[in-house]
């Protein structure tokens, strides 16, 4: 019985390429966001205000590109921040934490969605449970013709 066209194309699991693109885009987003979050957390601990550069995002990133933290924040909050080398050290620590978290979450999502190269394949144990050992041995030439070719028949390796 043939399945309908809609039934054949309803698999919504991401492919390996889609998963890679989503992982890279999320990684870039979090890598760009981490310095500002570190700055806001340090400002919260030193000045008592969780301060993000609202409305001054381009100036804040411009200051970060020049190596200076606190650009785009009020004078009181920017003055309470530690020196730039300490902030860069905290940012590197934050970036390592973000990258590690992204890898762990990415591997978990890959396992959860089954986007790996063995998606849909049974393990040898699962195949033995489902079919039974005698049936697997009887069908070995069909399941793995490269390993269990019938005698007297040519295989691709023989024809070369």
C-alpha positions as YAML, in Angstrom:
chain: A
units: angstrom
residues:
- id: 1
  name: UNK
  ca: [0.00, 0.00, 0.00]
- id: 2
  name: UNK
  ca: [1.52, 3.31, -1.03]
- id: 3
  name: UNK
  ca: [1.63, 6.15, 1.41]
- id: 4
  name: UNK
  ca: [0.24, 9.50, 0.43]
- id: 5
  name: UNK
  ca: [2.59, 12.29, -0.60]
- id: 6
  name: UNK
  ca: [1.80, 14.21, 2.58]
- id: 7
  name: UNK
  ca: [2.61, 11.20, 4.76]
- id: 8
  name: UNK
  ca: [6.00, 10.80, 3.06]
- id: 9
  name: UNK
  ca: [7.04, 14.42, 3.60]
- id: 10
  name: UNK
  ca: [5.92, 15.01, 7.18]
- id: 11
  name: UNK
  ca: [9.27, 14.19, 8.77]
- id: 12
  name: UNK
  ca: [10.07, 17.40, 10.63]
- id: 13
  name: UNK
  ca: [13.35, 16.28, 12.21]
- id: 14
  name: UNK
  ca: [16.23, 18.59, 11.26]
- id: 15
  name: UNK
  ca: [18.87, 17.28, 8.91]
- id: 16
  name: UNK
  ca: [22.56, 17.34, 9.79]
- id: 17
  name: UNK
  ca: [23.11, 20.51, 7.74]
- id: 18
  name: UNK
  ca: [20.18, 22.38, 9.29]
- id: 19
  name: UNK
  ca: [21.37, 21.41, 12.74]
- id: 20
  name: UNK
  ca: [24.89, 22.68, 11.99]
- id: 21
  name: UNK
  ca: [23.63, 26.03, 10.66]
- id: 22
  name: UNK
  ca: [21.34, 26.55, 13.66]
- id: 23
  name: UNK
  ca: [24.18, 25.67, 16.04]
- id: 24
  name: UNK
  ca: [26.57, 28.12, 14.34]
- id: 25
  name: UNK
  ca: [24.03, 30.97, 14.29]
- id: 26
  name: UNK
  ca: [23.15, 30.48, 17.95]
- id: 27
  name: UNK
  ca: [26.86, 30.27, 18.81]
- id: 28
  name: UNK
  ca: [27.64, 33.56, 17.03]
- id: 29
  name: UNK
  ca: [24.69, 35.25, 18.75]
- id: 30
  name: UNK
  ca: [25.80, 34.13, 22.22]
- id: 31
  name: UNK
  ca: [29.46, 34.96, 21.55]
- id: 32
  name: UNK
  ca: [28.47, 38.51, 20.61]
- id: 33
  name: UNK
  ca: [26.13, 38.85, 23.58]
- id: 34
  name: UNK
  ca: [28.54, 37.53, 26.24]
- id: 35
  name: UNK
  ca: [30.72, 40.68, 26.69]
- id: 36
  name: UNK
  ca: [27.65, 42.82, 27.31]
- id: 37
  name: UNK
  ca: [26.18, 40.31, 29.76]
- id: 38
  name: UNK
  ca: [29.50, 40.08, 31.61]
- id: 39
  name: UNK
  ca: [29.61, 43.89, 31.75]
- id: 40
  name: UNK
  ca: [26.05, 44.00, 33.10]
- id: 41
  name: UNK
  ca: [26.74, 41.34, 35.74]
- id: 42
  name: UNK
  ca: [29.92, 43.07, 36.92]
- id: 43
  name: UNK
  ca: [28.06, 46.41, 37.00]
- id: 44
  name: UNK
  ca: [25.37, 44.75, 39.10]
- id: 45
  name: UNK
  ca: [27.97, 43.48, 41.55]
- id: 46
  name: UNK
  ca: [29.94, 46.76, 41.75]
- id: 47
  name: UNK
  ca: [27.34, 49.50, 41.25]
- id: 48
  name: UNK
  ca: [24.20, 47.60, 42.24]
- id: 49
  name: UNK
  ca: [22.59, 48.13, 38.81]
- id: 50
  name: UNK
  ca: [22.17, 45.48, 36.09]
- id: 51
  name: UNK
  ca: [23.10, 47.87, 33.30]
- id: 52
  name: UNK
  ca: [22.87, 47.04, 29.62]
- id: 53
  name: UNK
  ca: [23.65, 49.76, 27.05]
- id: 54
  name: UNK
  ca: [19.98, 50.34, 26.12]
- id: 55
  name: UNK
  ca: [19.79, 52.45, 22.97]
- id: 56
  name: UNK
  ca: [23.58, 52.62, 22.72]
- id: 57
  name: UNK
  ca: [24.36, 49.16, 21.37]
- id: 58
  name: UNK
  ca: [26.54, 50.31, 18.46]
- id: 59
  name: UNK
  ca: [28.56, 52.59, 20.73]
- id: 60
  name: UNK
  ca: [29.01, 49.75, 23.23]
- id: 61
  name: UNK
  ca: [30.31, 47.37, 20.58]
- id: 62
  name: UNK
  ca: [32.53, 50.14, 19.21]
- id: 63
  name: UNK
  ca: [34.01, 50.60, 22.67]
- id: 64
  name: UNK
  ca: [34.54, 46.86, 23.00]
- id: 65
  name: UNK
  ca: [36.32, 46.78, 19.63]
- id: 66
  name: UNK
  ca: [38.65, 49.50, 20.92]
- id: 67
  name: UNK
  ca: [39.17, 47.48, 24.12]
- id: 68
  name: UNK
  ca: [37.12, 49.64, 26.50]
- id: 69
  name: UNK
  ca: [34.22, 48.56, 28.69]
- id: 70
  name: UNK
  ca: [31.52, 50.89, 30.00]
- id: 71
  name: UNK
  ca: [30.81, 52.73, 26.74]
- id: 72
  name: UNK
  ca: [27.08, 53.37, 26.46]
- id: 73
  name: UNK
  ca: [26.50, 53.17, 30.21]
- id: 74
  name: UNK
  ca: [25.88, 56.03, 32.63]
- id: 75
  name: UNK
  ca: [28.96, 57.66, 34.15]
- id: 76
  name: UNK
  ca: [28.35, 56.28, 37.65]
- id: 77
  name: UNK
  ca: [27.98, 52.67, 36.42]
- id: 78
  name: UNK
  ca: [30.90, 52.91, 33.97]
- id: 79
  name: UNK
  ca: [33.14, 54.35, 36.72]
- id: 80
  name: UNK
  ca: [32.32, 51.47, 39.06]
- id: 81
  name: UNK
  ca: [33.53, 48.84, 36.58]
- id: 82
  name: UNK
  ca: [36.94, 47.25, 37.25]
- id: 83
  name: UNK
  ca: [39.86, 47.97, 34.88]
- id: 84
  name: UNK
  ca: [39.60, 46.71, 31.29]
- id: 85
  name: UNK
  ca: [42.12, 43.82, 31.65]
- id: 86
  name: UNK
  ca: [40.05, 42.37, 34.51]
- id: 87
  name: UNK
  ca: [36.89, 42.74, 32.43]
- id: 88
  name: UNK
  ca: [38.52, 40.99, 29.46]
- id: 89
  name: UNK
  ca: [39.60, 38.14, 31.73]
- id: 90
  name: UNK
  ca: [36.03, 37.75, 32.97]
- id: 91
  name: UNK
  ca: [34.77, 37.93, 29.39]
- id: 92
  name: UNK
  ca: [37.14, 35.17, 28.27]
- id: 93
  name: UNK
  ca: [35.91, 33.05, 31.18]
- id: 94
  name: UNK
  ca: [32.32, 33.79, 30.15]
- id: 95
  name: UNK
  ca: [33.04, 32.92, 26.52]
- id: 96
  name: UNK
  ca: [34.57, 29.57, 27.52]
- id: 97
  name: UNK
  ca: [31.49, 28.89, 29.65]
- id: 98
  name: UNK
  ca: [29.17, 29.79, 26.76]
- id: 99
  name: UNK
  ca: [31.08, 27.64, 24.25]
- id: 100
  name: UNK
  ca: [31.12, 24.68, 26.62]
- id: 101
  name: UNK
  ca: [27.40, 25.05, 27.30]
- id: 102
  name: UNK
  ca: [26.65, 25.35, 23.59]
- id: 103
  name: UNK
  ca: [28.55, 22.16, 22.82]
- id: 104
  name: UNK
  ca: [26.76, 20.24, 25.57]
- id: 105
  name: UNK
  ca: [23.33, 21.53, 24.53]
- id: 106
  name: UNK
  ca: [24.14, 20.90, 20.86]
- id: 107
  name: UNK
  ca: [25.11, 17.29, 21.51]
- id: 108
  name: UNK
  ca: [22.01, 16.80, 23.64]
- id: 109
  name: UNK
  ca: [19.76, 18.26, 20.92]
- id: 110
  name: UNK
  ca: [21.46, 16.12, 18.27]
- id: 111
  name: UNK
  ca: [20.78, 13.00, 20.30]
- id: 112
  name: UNK
  ca: [17.25, 14.14, 21.10]
- id: 113
  name: UNK
  ca: [16.28, 14.84, 17.49]
- id: 114
  name: UNK
  ca: [18.19, 11.92, 16.01]
- id: 115
  name: UNK
  ca: [20.06, 14.08, 13.52]
- id: 116
  name: UNK
  ca: [23.14, 11.85, 13.71]
- id: 117
  name: UNK
  ca: [24.44, 9.62, 10.93]
- id: 118
  name: UNK
  ca: [22.92, 6.46, 12.46]
- id: 119
  name: UNK
  ca: [19.40, 7.86, 12.77]
- id: 120
  name: UNK
  ca: [16.91, 5.09, 12.06]
- id: 121
  name: UNK
  ca: [19.42, 2.24, 12.19]
- id: 122
  name: UNK
  ca: [19.01, -0.53, 14.71]
- id: 123
  name: UNK
  ca: [21.91, -1.67, 16.81]
- id: 124
  name: UNK
  ca: [22.93, -5.32, 16.47]
- id: 125
  name: UNK
  ca: [21.28, -6.05, 19.81]
- id: 126
  name: UNK
  ca: [18.00, -4.43, 18.73]
- id: 127
  name: UNK
  ca: [18.04, -6.34, 15.43]
- id: 128
  name: UNK
  ca: [18.64, -9.62, 17.26]
- id: 129
  name: UNK
  ca: [15.75, -8.90, 19.62]
- id: 130
  name: UNK
  ca: [13.37, -7.97, 16.81]
- id: 131
  name: UNK
  ca: [14.22, -10.72, 14.30]
- id: 132
  name: UNK
  ca: [15.93, -13.40, 16.35]
- id: 133
  name: UNK
  ca: [19.39, -14.84, 15.80]
- id: 134
  name: UNK
  ca: [18.32, -17.66, 13.41]
- id: 135
  name: UNK
  ca: [16.50, -15.22, 11.13]
- id: 136
  name: UNK
  ca: [19.47, -12.84, 11.10]
- id: 137
  name: UNK
  ca: [21.85, -15.65, 10.15]
- id: 138
  name: UNK
  ca: [19.46, -16.85, 7.45]
- id: 139
  name: UNK
  ca: [19.12, -13.32, 6.00]
- id: 140
  name: UNK
  ca: [22.77, -12.30, 6.40]
- id: 141
  name: UNK
  ca: [23.40, -12.23, 2.64]
- id: 142
  name: UNK
  ca: [20.51, -9.79, 2.17]
- id: 143
  name: UNK
  ca: [21.32, -7.61, 5.17]
- id: 144
  name: UNK
  ca: [25.08, -7.34, 4.50]
- id: 145
  name: UNK
  ca: [25.83, -8.62, 1.00]
- id: 146
  name: UNK
  ca: [29.35, -7.17, 1.19]
- id: 147
  name: UNK
  ca: [30.21, -9.45, 4.12]
- id: 148
  name: UNK
  ca: [28.03, -12.52, 3.55]
- id: 149
  name: UNK
  ca: [27.84, -13.05, -0.21]
- id: 150
  name: UNK
  ca: [26.51, -16.41, -1.34]
- id: 151
  name: UNK
  ca: [29.08, -18.75, -2.80]
- id: 152
  name: UNK
  ca: [29.21, -18.92, -6.60]
- id: 153
  name: UNK
  ca: [27.86, -15.39, -7.08]
- id: 154
  name: UNK
  ca: [29.95, -12.46, -8.22]
- id: 155
  name: UNK
  ca: [30.16, -9.40, -6.02]
- id: 156
  name: UNK
  ca: [31.43, -5.93, -6.82]
- id: 157
  name: UNK
  ca: [34.80, -6.75, -5.33]
- id: 158
  name: UNK
  ca: [35.12, -9.77, -7.64]
- id: 159
  name: UNK
  ca: [34.27, -7.81, -10.79]
- id: 160
  name: UNK
  ca: [37.09, -5.25, -10.34]
...
